[in-house]
Coordinates of N, CA, C and O in Angstrom, one line a residue:
M1 N 155.7 295.6 152.0 CA 155.7 295.8 153.4 C 156.1 294.5 154.1 O 155.7 293.4 153.7
R2 N 156.8 294.7 155.1 CA 157.3 293.6 155.9 C 156.7 293.7 157.3 O 156.7 294.7 157.9
Y3 N 156.2 292.5 157.8 CA 155.6 292.5 159.2 C 156.5 291.6 160.0 O 156.7 290.4 159.6
R4 N 157.0 292.1 161.1 CA 158.0 291.3 161.8 C 158.0 291.7 163.3 O 157.4 292.7 163.7
T5 N 158.6 290.9 164.1 CA 158.7 291.2 165.5 C 159.7 292.4 165.6 O 160.5 292.7 164.6
F6 N 159.8 293.1 166.7 CA 160.7 294.2 166.8 C 161.8 293.9 167.9 O 161.6 293.0 168.7
S7 N 162.8 294.7 167.9 CA 163.9 294.6 168.9 C 164.4 296.0 169.3 O 163.9 297.0 168.8
E8 N 165.3 296.0 170.2 CA 165.8 297.2 170.7 C 166.2 298.3 169.7 O 165.9 299.5 169.9
P9 N 166.8 298.0 168.6 CA 167.1 299.0 167.6 C 165.9 299.7 167.0 O 166.0 300.8 166.5
D10 N 164.7 299.1 167.1 CA 163.5 299.7 166.7 C 162.9 300.6 167.7 O 161.9 301.4 167.3
Y11 N 163.3 300.6 168.9 CA 162.6 301.4 169.9 C 162.5 302.9 169.6 O 161.4 303.5 169.7
P12 N 163.6 303.6 169.2 CA 163.4 305.0 168.8 C 162.4 305.3 167.8 O 161.6 306.2 167.9
A13 N 162.3 304.4 166.7 CA 161.3 304.6 165.7 C 159.9 304.4 166.2 O 159.0 305.1 165.8
L14 N 159.8 303.4 167.0 CA 158.5 303.1 167.6 C 158.0 304.2 168.5 O 156.8 304.7 168.4
Q15 N 158.9 304.8 169.3 CA 158.6 305.9 170.2 C 158.2 307.1 169.4 O 157.3 307.9 169.7
A16 N 159.0 307.4 168.3 CA 158.7 308.5 167.4 C 157.3 308.4 166.8 O 156.6 309.4 166.7
L17 N 157.0 307.2 166.3 CA 155.7 307.0 165.6 C 154.6 307.1 166.6 O 153.6 307.8 166.4
D18 N 154.8 306.6 167.8 CA 153.7 306.7 168.9 C 153.5 308.2 169.2 O 152.4 308.7 169.3
L19 N 154.6 309.0 169.3 CA 154.4 310.4 169.6 C 153.7 311.1 168.5 O 152.8 312.0 168.7
T20 N 154.1 310.8 167.3 CA 153.4 311.4 166.1 C 151.9 311.2 166.1 O 151.1 312.1 165.9
L21 N 151.6 309.9 166.4 CA 150.2 309.5 166.5 C 149.4 310.2 167.6 O 148.2 310.6 167.5
Q22 N 150.1 310.3 168.8 CA 149.4 311.0 169.9 C 149.1 312.5 169.5 O 148.1 313.0 169.9
R23 N 150.1 313.1 168.9 CA 150.0 314.5 168.5 C 148.9 314.7 167.5 O 148.2 315.7 167.5
A24 N 148.8 313.7 166.6 CA 147.7 313.8 165.5 C 146.3 313.6 166.1 O 145.4 314.2 165.7
A25 N 146.3 312.7 167.1 CA 145.0 312.4 167.8 C 144.5 313.6 168.6 O 143.3 313.8 168.8
D26 N 145.4 314.3 169.2 CA 145.1 315.4 170.1 C 146.0 316.6 169.8 O 147.1 316.6 170.3
P27 N 145.5 317.6 169.1 CA 146.4 318.8 168.8 C 146.9 319.5 170.1 O 147.9 320.2 170.0
H28 N 146.3 319.2 171.2 CA 146.7 319.9 172.5 C 147.6 318.9 173.3 O 147.9 319.2 174.5
Y29 N 148.1 317.8 172.7 CA 148.8 316.8 173.4 C 150.0 317.5 174.2 O 150.3 317.2 175.3
D30 N 150.8 318.3 173.5 CA 152.0 318.8 174.1 C 151.7 319.8 175.3 O 152.6 320.0 176.1
A31 N 150.5 320.3 175.4 CA 150.1 321.2 176.5 C 149.6 320.4 177.7 O 149.4 321.0 178.7
L32 N 149.4 319.1 177.5 CA 148.9 318.3 178.7 C 149.9 318.2 179.8 O 151.1 318.3 179.5
P33 N 149.5 317.9 181.0 CA 150.5 317.7 182.1 C 151.4 316.5 181.7 O 151.0 315.6 181.0
D34 N 152.6 316.5 182.2 CA 153.6 315.4 181.9 C 153.0 314.0 182.2 O 153.1 313.1 181.4
R35 N 152.3 313.9 183.3 CA 151.7 312.6 183.7 C 150.7 312.1 182.6 O 150.7 310.9 182.3
E36 N 149.9 313.0 182.1 CA 148.9 312.6 181.1 C 149.6 312.3 179.8 O 149.3 311.3 179.1
R37 N 150.6 313.0 179.4 CA 151.3 312.7 178.1 C 152.0 311.3 178.2 O 151.8 310.5 177.3
D38 N 152.6 311.1 179.3 CA 153.3 309.8 179.5 C 152.2 308.7 179.6 O 152.5 307.6 179.1
G39 N 151.1 308.9 180.2 CA 150.0 307.9 180.3 C 149.4 307.5 178.9 O 148.9 306.4 178.8
R40 N 149.5 308.4 178.0 CA 148.9 308.1 176.7 C 149.8 307.4 175.7 O 149.4 306.7 174.8
L41 N 151.1 307.5 176.0 CA 152.1 306.8 175.2 C 152.1 305.3 175.4 O 151.9 304.8 176.6
H42 N 152.2 304.5 174.4 CA 152.3 303.0 174.5 C 153.7 302.5 174.5 O 153.9 301.3 174.7
T43 N 154.7 303.4 174.3 CA 156.0 302.9 173.9 C 157.1 303.3 174.9 O 158.2 303.7 174.6
S44 N 156.7 303.3 176.2 CA 157.8 303.5 177.2 C 158.8 302.4 177.1 O 158.5 301.4 176.6
L45 N 160.0 302.7 177.6 CA 161.0 301.7 177.5 C 160.6 300.4 178.2 O 160.8 299.3 177.6
P46 N 160.0 300.4 179.4 CA 159.6 299.1 180.0 C 158.5 298.4 179.2 O 158.5 297.2 179.1
A47 N 157.6 299.2 178.6 CA 156.6 298.6 177.8 C 157.2 297.9 176.6 O 156.8 296.7 176.2
L48 N 158.1 298.6 175.9 CA 158.7 298.0 174.7 C 159.5 296.7 175.0 O 159.4 295.7 174.3
K49 N 160.2 296.8 176.1 CA 161.0 295.6 176.5 C 160.0 294.4 176.8 O 160.3 293.3 176.5
F50 N 158.9 294.7 177.5 CA 157.9 293.7 177.8 C 157.3 293.1 176.5 O 157.3 291.9 176.3
Y51 N 156.8 294.0 175.6 CA 156.1 293.5 174.4 C 157.1 292.9 173.4 O 156.7 292.0 172.6
E52 N 158.3 293.2 173.4 CA 159.3 292.6 172.6 C 159.4 291.1 172.9 O 159.6 290.3 172.0
R53 N 159.2 290.7 174.1 CA 159.3 289.3 174.5 C 157.9 288.6 174.4 O 157.9 287.4 174.7
S54 N 156.9 289.3 174.1 CA 155.5 288.7 174.2 C 155.2 287.7 173.1 O 154.3 286.9 173.3
E55 N 156.0 287.7 172.0 CA 155.8 286.8 170.9 C 154.5 287.1 170.1 O 154.2 286.5 169.1
H56 N 153.8 288.2 170.4 CA 152.5 288.5 169.7 C 152.5 290.0 169.3 O 151.5 290.5 168.9
S57 N 153.7 290.7 169.4 CA 153.8 292.1 169.0 C 154.6 292.2 167.7 O 155.7 291.6 167.6
F58 N 154.2 293.1 166.8 CA 154.8 293.2 165.5 C 154.8 294.7 165.0 O 154.1 295.5 165.5
V59 N 155.7 294.9 164.1 CA 155.8 296.2 163.4 C 155.5 296.0 161.9 O 155.8 294.9 161.4
A60 N 155.1 297.0 161.3 CA 154.9 297.1 159.8 C 156.1 298.0 159.3 O 156.1 299.2 159.7
E61 N 157.0 297.4 158.5 CA 158.1 298.2 158.1 C 158.3 298.1 156.6 O 158.1 297.0 156.0
E62 N 158.7 299.2 156.0 CA 159.0 299.2 154.6 C 160.2 300.1 154.3 O 160.1 301.3 154.7
N63 N 161.2 299.6 153.7 CA 162.4 300.4 153.4 C 163.0 301.2 154.7 O 163.3 302.3 154.6
G64 N 162.9 300.5 155.8 CA 163.5 301.1 157.0 C 162.5 302.1 157.7 O 162.9 302.7 158.8
T65 N 161.3 302.3 157.2 CA 160.3 303.2 157.9 C 159.2 302.3 158.5 O 158.6 301.5 157.9
L66 N 158.9 302.6 159.8 CA 157.9 301.9 160.5 C 156.5 302.6 160.1 O 156.4 303.8 160.3
H67 N 155.6 301.8 159.7 CA 154.2 302.4 159.4 C 153.2 302.1 160.4 O 152.1 302.6 160.4
G68 N 153.5 301.2 161.3 CA 152.6 300.8 162.4 C 153.1 299.7 163.3 O 154.2 299.2 163.0
F69 N 152.4 299.5 164.4 CA 152.8 298.5 165.3 C 151.6 298.0 166.1 O 150.5 298.6 166.2
V70 N 151.7 296.7 166.5 CA 150.7 296.1 167.4 C 151.4 295.6 168.6 O 152.4 295.0 168.5
L71 N 150.9 296.0 169.8 CA 151.4 295.5 171.1 C 150.4 294.6 171.7 O 149.3 295.0 172.0
A72 N 150.8 293.3 171.9 CA 149.8 292.3 172.4 C 150.6 291.3 173.3 O 151.8 291.2 173.2
Q73 N 149.8 290.7 174.2 CA 150.4 289.8 175.1 C 149.4 288.6 175.4 O 148.2 288.8 175.3
S74 N 150.0 287.5 175.8 CA 149.2 286.4 176.2 C 148.8 286.6 177.7 O 149.7 287.0 178.5
V75 N 147.6 286.3 178.0 CA 147.1 286.5 179.4 C 146.3 285.3 179.8 O 145.5 284.8 179.1
W76 N 146.7 284.7 181.0 CA 146.0 283.6 181.5 C 144.7 284.0 182.2 O 144.7 284.9 183.0
Q77 N 143.6 283.4 181.8 CA 142.3 283.8 182.3 C 141.8 282.9 183.4 O 140.7 283.0 183.9
G78 N 142.7 282.0 183.9 CA 142.3 281.1 184.9 C 141.8 279.7 184.4 O 142.1 278.7 185.0
D79 N 141.2 279.7 183.2 CA 140.8 278.5 182.6 C 141.3 278.3 181.2 O 141.3 277.3 180.6
R80 N 141.8 279.4 180.6 CA 142.4 279.4 179.3 C 143.2 280.7 179.0 O 142.9 281.7 179.6
P81 N 144.1 280.6 178.1 CA 144.8 281.8 177.7 C 144.1 282.6 176.6 O 143.3 282.0 175.9
I82 N 144.3 283.9 176.6 CA 143.9 284.7 175.5 C 145.1 285.5 175.1 O 146.1 285.7 175.8
V83 N 145.0 286.1 173.9 CA 146.0 287.2 173.5 C 145.2 288.5 173.6 O 144.1 288.6 173.0
L84 N 145.7 289.4 174.3 CA 145.1 290.7 174.5 C 145.9 291.8 173.8 O 147.1 291.9 174.1
V85 N 145.3 292.5 172.9 CA 145.9 293.5 172.2 C 145.8 294.8 173.0 O 144.7 295.3 173.3
R86 N 146.9 295.4 173.3 CA 146.9 296.7 174.0 C 146.6 297.8 173.0 O 145.8 298.7 173.3
T87 N 147.3 297.8 171.9 CA 147.1 298.8 170.9 C 147.5 298.3 169.6 O 148.4 297.5 169.5
L88 N 146.9 298.8 168.6 CA 147.3 298.6 167.2 C 147.3 300.0 166.6 O 146.2 300.6 166.5
S89 N 148.5 300.5 166.4 CA 148.7 301.9 166.0 C 149.3 302.0 164.6 O 150.3 301.3 164.3
V90 N 148.7 302.8 163.7 CA 149.1 302.9 162.3 C 149.2 304.4 161.9 O 148.3 305.1 162.2
H91 N 150.3 304.7 161.2 CA 150.4 306.1 160.7 C 149.3 306.3 159.7 O 149.0 305.5 158.9
P92 N 148.7 307.5 159.7 CA 147.6 307.8 158.8 C 148.0 307.7 157.3 O 147.1 307.4 156.5
D93 N 149.3 307.8 157.0 CA 149.7 307.7 155.6 C 150.1 306.3 155.2 O 150.5 306.1 154.1
A94 N 150.0 305.4 156.1 CA 150.3 304.0 155.8 C 149.3 303.4 154.8 O 148.2 303.8 154.8
P95 N 149.8 302.4 154.1 CA 148.8 301.7 153.2 C 147.6 301.2 153.9 O 147.7 300.8 155.1
A96 N 146.5 301.1 153.2 CA 145.2 300.7 153.9 C 145.2 299.3 154.5 O 144.5 299.0 155.4
D97 N 146.1 298.5 153.9 CA 146.1 297.1 154.4 C 146.9 296.8 155.7 O 146.9 295.7 156.2
V98 N 147.6 297.9 156.2 CA 148.5 297.7 157.3 C 147.8 297.3 158.6 O 148.2 296.3 159.2
P99 N 146.7 297.9 159.0 CA 146.0 297.5 160.2 C 145.6 296.0 160.1 O 145.8 295.3 161.1
G100 N 145.0 295.6 159.0 CA 144.6 294.2 158.9 C 145.8 293.2 158.9 O 145.7 292.2 159.5
A101 N 146.9 293.6 158.3 CA 148.0 292.7 158.3 C 148.7 292.6 159.7 O 149.1 291.5 160.1
L102 N 148.7 293.7 160.4 CA 149.2 293.6 161.8 C 148.3 292.8 162.7 O 148.8 291.9 163.4
L103 N 147.0 292.9 162.5 CA 146.1 292.1 163.3 C 146.3 290.6 162.9 O 146.3 289.7 163.8
H104 N 146.4 290.4 161.6 CA 146.6 289.0 161.2 C 147.9 288.4 161.7 O 147.9 287.2 162.1
A105 N 148.9 289.2 161.8 CA 150.2 288.7 162.3 C 150.0 288.2 163.8 O 150.5 287.2 164.2
T106 N 149.2 289.0 164.6 CA 148.9 288.6 165.9 C 148.0 287.4 166.0 O 148.3 286.5 166.8
V107 N 147.0 287.3 165.2 CA 146.2 286.2 165.1 C 147.0 284.9 164.8 O 146.8 283.9 165.5
K108 N 147.9 285.0 163.8 CA 148.7 283.8 163.4 C 149.6 283.4 164.6 O 149.8 282.2 164.9
S109 N 150.2 284.4 165.3 CA 151.1 284.1 166.4 C 150.4 283.4 167.5 O 150.9 282.5 168.1
A110 N 149.1 283.9 167.7 CA 148.3 283.3 168.8 C 148.0 281.8 168.4 O 148.2 280.9 169.2
Y111 N 147.6 281.6 167.2 CA 147.2 280.3 166.8 C 148.5 279.3 166.8 O 148.4 278.2 167.3
D112 N 149.6 279.9 166.4 CA 150.8 279.1 166.4 C 151.3 278.7 167.8 O 152.0 277.7 168.0
S113 N 150.8 279.4 168.8 CA 151.2 279.1 170.2 C 150.0 278.5 171.0 O 150.0 278.4 172.2
A114 N 149.0 278.0 170.2 CA 147.8 277.3 170.8 C 147.0 278.2 171.6 O 146.4 277.7 172.6
V115 N 146.9 279.4 171.3 CA 146.0 280.3 172.0 C 144.9 280.7 170.9 O 145.2 281.1 169.8
Y116 N 143.6 280.4 171.3 CA 142.6 280.4 170.3 C 141.5 281.5 170.6 O 140.4 281.5 170.1
E117 N 141.9 282.6 171.3 CA 141.0 283.7 171.6 C 141.9 284.9 171.6 O 142.8 285.0 172.4
I118 N 141.5 285.9 170.8 CA 142.3 287.2 170.7 C 141.3 288.3 171.0 O 140.2 288.4 170.3
H119 N 141.6 289.1 171.9 CA 140.8 290.3 172.3 C 141.5 291.6 171.8 O 142.7 291.7 172.1
F120 N 140.7 292.5 171.2 CA 141.3 293.7 170.8 C 140.2 294.8 170.8 O 139.0 294.5 170.6
P121 N 140.7 296.0 171.0 CA 139.7 297.1 170.9 C 139.2 297.3 169.5 O 140.0 297.4 168.6
M122 N 137.9 297.4 169.3 CA 137.3 297.6 168.0 C 137.4 299.0 167.6 O 136.8 299.9 168.3
T123 N 138.1 299.3 166.5 CA 138.2 300.6 166.0 C 137.7 300.6 164.6 O 137.7 299.6 163.9
P124 N 137.3 301.8 164.0 CA 136.9 301.8 162.6 C 138.0 301.3 161.7 O 137.7 300.6 160.7
A125 N 139.3 301.5 162.0 CA 140.4 301.1 161.2 C 140.5 299.5 161.1 O 141.0 299.0 160.2
L126 N 140.0 298.9 162.2 CA 140.1 297.4 162.3 C 138.8 296.7 161.8 O 138.7 295.5 161.8
H127 N 137.8 297.4 161.4 CA 136.5 296.8 161.1 C 136.6 295.7 160.0 O 136.2 294.6 160.2
A128 N 137.2 296.1 158.9 CA 137.4 295.1 157.8 C 138.3 294.0 158.2 O 138.0 292.8 157.8
A129 N 139.3 294.3 158.9 CA 140.3 293.2 159.4 C 139.6 292.2 160.3 O 139.7 291.0 160.3
A130 N 138.7 292.8 161.2 CA 138.0 292.0 162.2 C 137.0 291.0 161.4 O 136.9 289.9 161.7
Q131 N 136.4 291.6 160.3 CA 135.5 290.7 159.5 C 136.3 289.6 158.8 O 135.9 288.5 158.8
A132 N 137.5 290.0 158.3 CA 138.3 289.0 157.6 C 138.8 287.9 158.5 O 139.0 286.7 158.1
E133 N 138.9 288.2 159.8 CA 139.4 287.2 160.8 C 138.2 286.5 161.5 O 138.4 285.8 162.4
S134 N 137.0 286.7 161.0 CA 135.7 286.2 161.5 C 135.5 286.5 163.0 O 135.1 285.7 163.8
A135 N 135.9 287.7 163.4 CA 135.7 288.2 164.7 C 134.2 288.4 165.0 O 133.4 288.6 164.1
V136 N 133.9 288.3 166.3 CA 132.6 288.6 166.8 C 132.7 289.8 167.7 O 133.6 289.9 168.4
L137 N 131.7 290.6 167.6 CA 131.7 291.8 168.4 C 130.9 291.6 169.7 O 129.7 291.2 169.6
T138 N 131.6 291.7 170.8 CA 130.9 291.5 172.1 C 130.9 292.8 172.9 O 130.6 292.7 174.1
G139 N 131.2 293.9 172.3 CA 131.2 295.2 173.0 C 132.4 295.9 172.6 O 133.1 295.5 171.7
A140 N 132.7 297.0 173.2 CA 133.9 297.7 173.0 C 134.6 297.9 174.3 O 133.9 297.8 175.4
Y141 N 135.9 298.1 174.3 CA 136.6 298.2 175.6 C 136.2 299.6 176.2 O 136.0 300.6 175.5
A142 N 136.1 299.6 177.5 CA 136.0 300.8 178.3 C 137.1 300.8 179.3 O 137.6 299.7 179.7
V143 N 137.6 301.9 179.6 CA 138.8 302.0 180.5 C 138.4 303.0 181.7 O 137.9 304.1 181.4
C144 N 138.6 302.5 182.9 CA 138.5 303.4 184.0 C 139.8 303.9 184.4 O 140.7 303.1 184.8
H145 N 140.1 305.2 184.3 CA 141.3 305.8 184.8 C 141.0 306.3 186.2 O 140.1 307.0 186.5
L146 N 141.9 305.9 187.1 CA 141.7 306.2 188.5 C 142.6 307.4 188.9 O 143.6 307.6 188.2
G147 N 142.3 308.1 189.9 CA 143.1 309.2 190.3 C 142.9 310.4 189.4 O 141.9 310.6 188.7
T148 N 143.9 311.3 189.4 CA 143.8 312.5 188.6 C 143.8 312.3 187.1 O 143.4 313.2 186.4
R149 N 144.3 311.1 186.6 CA 144.2 310.9 185.2 C 142.8 310.9 184.7 O 142.5 311.1 183.5
A150 N 141.9 310.6 185.5 CA 140.5 310.5 185.1 C 140.0 311.9 184.6 O 139.1 311.9 183.7
D151 N 140.7 313.0 185.0 CA 140.3 314.3 184.5 C 140.8 314.6 183.1 O 140.2 315.4 182.4
T152 N 141.8 313.9 182.6 CA 142.5 314.3 181.4 C 142.6 313.2 180.4 O 143.1 313.4 179.3
A153 N 142.3 312.0 180.8 CA 142.5 310.8 179.9 C 141.6 310.9 178.6 O 140.6 311.5 178.7
P154 N 142.2 310.3 177.5 CA 141.4 310.4 176.3 C 140.2 309.4 176.3 O 140.2 308.5 177.1
G155 N 139.4 309.6 175.3 CA 138.2 308.7 175.1 C 136.9 309.5 175.3 O 136.9 310.6 175.8
E156 N 135.9 308.8 174.9 CA 134.5 309.4 175.0 C 133.9 309.1 176.3 O 133.8 307.9 176.7
R157 N 133.6 310.1 177.0 CA 132.9 309.9 178.4 C 131.5 309.3 178.2 O 130.8 309.8 177.3
L158 N 131.2 308.4 179.0 CA 129.8 307.8 179.0 C 128.9 308.9 179.7 O 129.3 309.5 180.7
P159 N 127.7 309.0 179.2 CA 126.8 310.0 179.8 C 126.4 309.5 181.2 O 126.3 308.3 181.5
I160 N 126.3 310.4 182.1 CA 125.9 310.1 183.5 C 124.3 310.0 183.4 O 123.6 310.9 183.0
P161 N 123.8 308.8 183.9 CA 122.4 308.6 183.8 C 121.7 309.5 184.8 O 122.2 309.9 185.8
P162 N 120.4 309.9 184.5 CA 119.7 310.8 185.4 C 119.4 310.0 186.7 O 119.4 308.8 186.7
A163 N 119.4 310.7 187.8 CA 119.1 310.1 189.1 C 117.8 309.4 189.0 O 116.8 309.9 188.5
Q164 N 117.8 308.2 189.6 CA 116.5 307.4 189.6 C 115.5 308.1 190.6 O 115.9 308.5 191.6
G165 N 114.3 308.1 190.1 CA 113.3 308.7 190.9 C 113.3 310.2 190.9 O 112.5 310.9 191.6
A166 N 114.1 310.8 190.0 CA 114.1 312.3 190.0 C 113.1 312.8 189.0 O 112.7 312.2 188.1

Protein backbone atom coordinates (compact mmCIF):
# COMPACT_ATOMS: atom_id res chain seq x y z
CA MET A 1 0.00 0.00 0.00
CA ARG A 2 1.24 3.46 -0.87
CA TYR A 3 0.23 6.58 1.07
CA ARG A 4 0.67 9.78 -0.87
CA THR A 5 -0.70 13.21 -1.54
CA PHE A 6 -3.21 13.38 -4.34
CA SER A 7 -3.58 15.50 -7.46
CA GLU A 8 -6.15 16.27 -10.14
CA PRO A 9 -5.85 12.89 -11.95
CA ASP A 10 -7.04 11.27 -8.67
CA TYR A 11 -10.23 13.35 -8.42
CA PRO A 12 -12.55 10.94 -10.30
CA ALA A 13 -11.40 7.98 -8.18
CA LEU A 14 -11.77 10.01 -4.97
CA GLN A 15 -15.27 11.08 -5.96
CA ALA A 16 -16.24 7.51 -6.90
CA LEU A 17 -14.95 6.16 -3.58
CA ASP A 18 -16.75 8.89 -1.63
CA LEU A 19 -20.01 8.10 -3.45
CA THR A 20 -19.59 4.37 -2.79
CA LEU A 21 -19.05 5.05 0.90
CA GLN A 22 -22.07 7.37 1.13
CA ARG A 23 -24.29 4.73 -0.48
CA ALA A 24 -22.93 2.07 1.89
CA ALA A 25 -23.54 4.27 4.93
CA ASP A 26 -27.11 5.10 3.90
CA PRO A 27 -28.99 2.70 1.59
CA HIS A 28 -31.47 5.53 0.90
CA TYR A 29 -28.74 7.97 -0.15
CA ASP A 30 -29.85 8.13 -3.79
CA ALA A 31 -33.41 9.02 -2.74
CA LEU A 32 -32.31 12.02 -0.67
CA PRO A 33 -32.85 15.55 -1.99
CA ASP A 34 -30.01 16.79 -4.23
CA ARG A 35 -28.93 19.34 -1.62
CA GLU A 36 -28.56 16.67 1.05
CA ARG A 37 -26.67 14.27 -1.23
CA ASP A 38 -24.27 17.06 -2.18
CA GLY A 39 -23.90 18.07 1.48
CA ARG A 40 -22.80 14.58 2.52
CA LEU A 41 -20.07 14.26 -0.10
CA HIS A 42 -16.56 15.29 0.91
CA THR A 43 -15.12 15.38 -2.61
CA SER A 44 -16.66 18.25 -4.49
CA LEU A 45 -14.28 19.78 -7.02
CA PRO A 46 -13.67 22.91 -4.87
CA ALA A 47 -13.02 20.75 -1.79
CA LEU A 48 -10.56 18.52 -3.63
CA LYS A 49 -8.68 21.50 -5.03
CA PHE A 50 -8.47 23.00 -1.55
CA TYR A 51 -7.35 19.82 0.22
CA GLU A 52 -4.85 19.00 -2.52
CA ARG A 53 -2.97 22.15 -1.47
CA SER A 54 -3.35 21.59 2.29
CA GLU A 55 -0.18 19.47 2.67
CA HIS A 56 -2.04 17.29 5.19
CA SER A 57 -4.36 15.26 2.93
CA PHE A 58 -3.49 11.82 1.59
CA VAL A 59 -4.78 8.77 -0.26
CA ALA A 60 -4.12 5.08 0.27
CA GLU A 61 -3.43 3.53 -3.11
CA GLU A 62 -2.44 0.06 -4.25
CA ASN A 63 -2.01 -0.99 -7.87
CA GLY A 64 -3.94 2.04 -9.10
CA THR A 65 -6.91 1.50 -6.75
CA LEU A 66 -7.74 4.00 -4.01
CA HIS A 67 -8.64 2.32 -0.73
CA GLY A 68 -9.15 5.46 1.34
CA PHE A 69 -8.40 9.12 1.87
CA VAL A 70 -7.94 11.67 4.60
CA LEU A 71 -8.82 15.34 4.07
CA ALA A 72 -7.18 17.65 6.59
CA GLN A 73 -6.08 21.27 6.81
CA SER A 74 -4.06 23.55 9.01
CA VAL A 75 -6.20 26.00 10.99
CA TRP A 76 -4.94 29.00 12.92
CA GLN A 77 -6.54 29.13 16.38
CA GLY A 78 -5.39 32.63 17.24
CA ASP A 79 -2.59 31.43 19.48
CA ARG A 80 -1.39 28.31 17.65
CA PRO A 81 -2.07 26.25 14.57
CA ILE A 82 -3.78 22.87 14.58
CA VAL A 83 -4.41 20.34 11.86
CA LEU A 84 -8.11 19.62 11.57
CA VAL A 85 -9.21 16.39 9.89
CA ARG A 86 -12.46 16.85 8.00
CA THR A 87 -12.83 13.18 7.12
CA LEU A 88 -10.91 9.97 7.05
CA SER A 89 -12.79 7.67 4.70
CA VAL A 90 -11.85 4.07 3.95
CA HIS A 91 -13.44 1.44 1.73
CA PRO A 92 -14.89 -1.41 3.85
CA ASP A 93 -12.76 -3.95 1.93
CA ALA A 94 -9.50 -2.06 2.53
CA PRO A 95 -6.82 -3.69 4.65
CA ALA A 96 -7.31 -3.11 8.38
CA ASP A 97 -4.20 -0.94 8.70
CA VAL A 98 -5.34 1.70 6.18
CA PRO A 99 -7.17 4.03 8.63
CA GLY A 100 -4.20 4.09 10.99
CA ALA A 101 -1.69 4.63 8.21
CA LEU A 102 -3.71 7.53 6.77
CA LEU A 103 -3.97 9.13 10.21
CA HIS A 104 -0.24 8.61 10.74
CA ALA A 105 0.52 10.30 7.39
CA THR A 106 -1.42 13.35 8.59
CA VAL A 107 0.26 13.32 12.00
CA LYS A 108 3.70 13.14 10.35
CA SER A 109 2.89 15.97 7.94
CA ALA A 110 1.68 18.11 10.84
CA TYR A 111 4.85 17.42 12.81
CA ASP A 112 7.02 18.13 9.78
CA SER A 113 5.38 21.56 9.43
CA ALA A 114 5.75 22.36 13.16
CA VAL A 115 2.08 21.86 13.99
CA TYR A 116 1.79 19.87 17.19
CA GLU A 117 -1.95 19.41 17.62
CA ILE A 118 -4.19 17.30 15.37
CA HIS A 119 -7.97 17.20 15.82
CA PHE A 120 -10.04 14.43 14.25
CA PRO A 121 -13.47 12.90 14.69
CA MET A 122 -13.16 9.78 16.81
CA THR A 123 -14.66 6.80 15.05
CA PRO A 124 -14.48 3.09 15.90
CA ALA A 125 -12.21 2.59 12.86
CA LEU A 126 -9.70 5.08 14.30
CA HIS A 127 -9.66 3.82 17.89
CA ALA A 128 -6.50 1.69 17.56
CA ALA A 129 -4.77 4.33 15.43
CA ALA A 130 -5.61 7.04 17.98
CA GLN A 131 -4.09 4.87 20.72
CA ALA A 132 -0.96 4.28 18.61
CA GLU A 133 -0.59 8.05 18.14
CA SER A 134 -1.03 8.64 21.91
CA ALA A 135 -4.19 10.66 21.31
CA VAL A 136 -6.33 11.86 24.17
CA LEU A 137 -10.09 11.80 23.98
CA THR A 138 -11.64 15.17 24.78
CA GLY A 139 -15.09 14.39 23.41
CA ALA A 140 -16.52 13.69 20.01
CA TYR A 141 -17.37 16.17 17.31
CA ALA A 142 -20.93 17.42 17.08
CA VAL A 143 -22.19 19.24 14.01
CA CYS A 144 -25.00 21.77 13.87
CA HIS A 145 -26.59 21.82 10.43
CA LEU A 146 -28.51 25.02 9.90
CA GLY A 147 -31.49 25.54 7.65
CA THR A 148 -33.28 22.71 5.90
CA ARG A 149 -30.26 20.37 6.06
CA ALA A 150 -30.99 19.97 9.75
CA ASP A 151 -33.94 17.75 8.76
CA THR A 152 -31.95 15.26 6.67
CA ALA A 153 -28.29 15.47 7.75
CA PRO A 154 -26.65 12.23 8.92
CA GLY A 155 -25.62 11.50 12.46
CA GLU A 156 -27.12 10.55 15.77
CA ARG A 157 -29.50 13.16 17.11
CA LEU A 158 -28.92 14.17 20.70
CA PRO A 159 -31.98 13.60 22.87
CA ILE A 160 -33.99 16.66 23.76
CA PRO A 161 -33.83 17.10 27.53
CA PRO A 162 -37.13 17.25 29.40
CA ALA A 163 -38.35 20.75 30.14
CA GLN A 164 -37.06 22.02 33.44
CA GLY A 165 -39.69 22.19 36.13
CA ALA A 166 -42.05 19.93 34.19
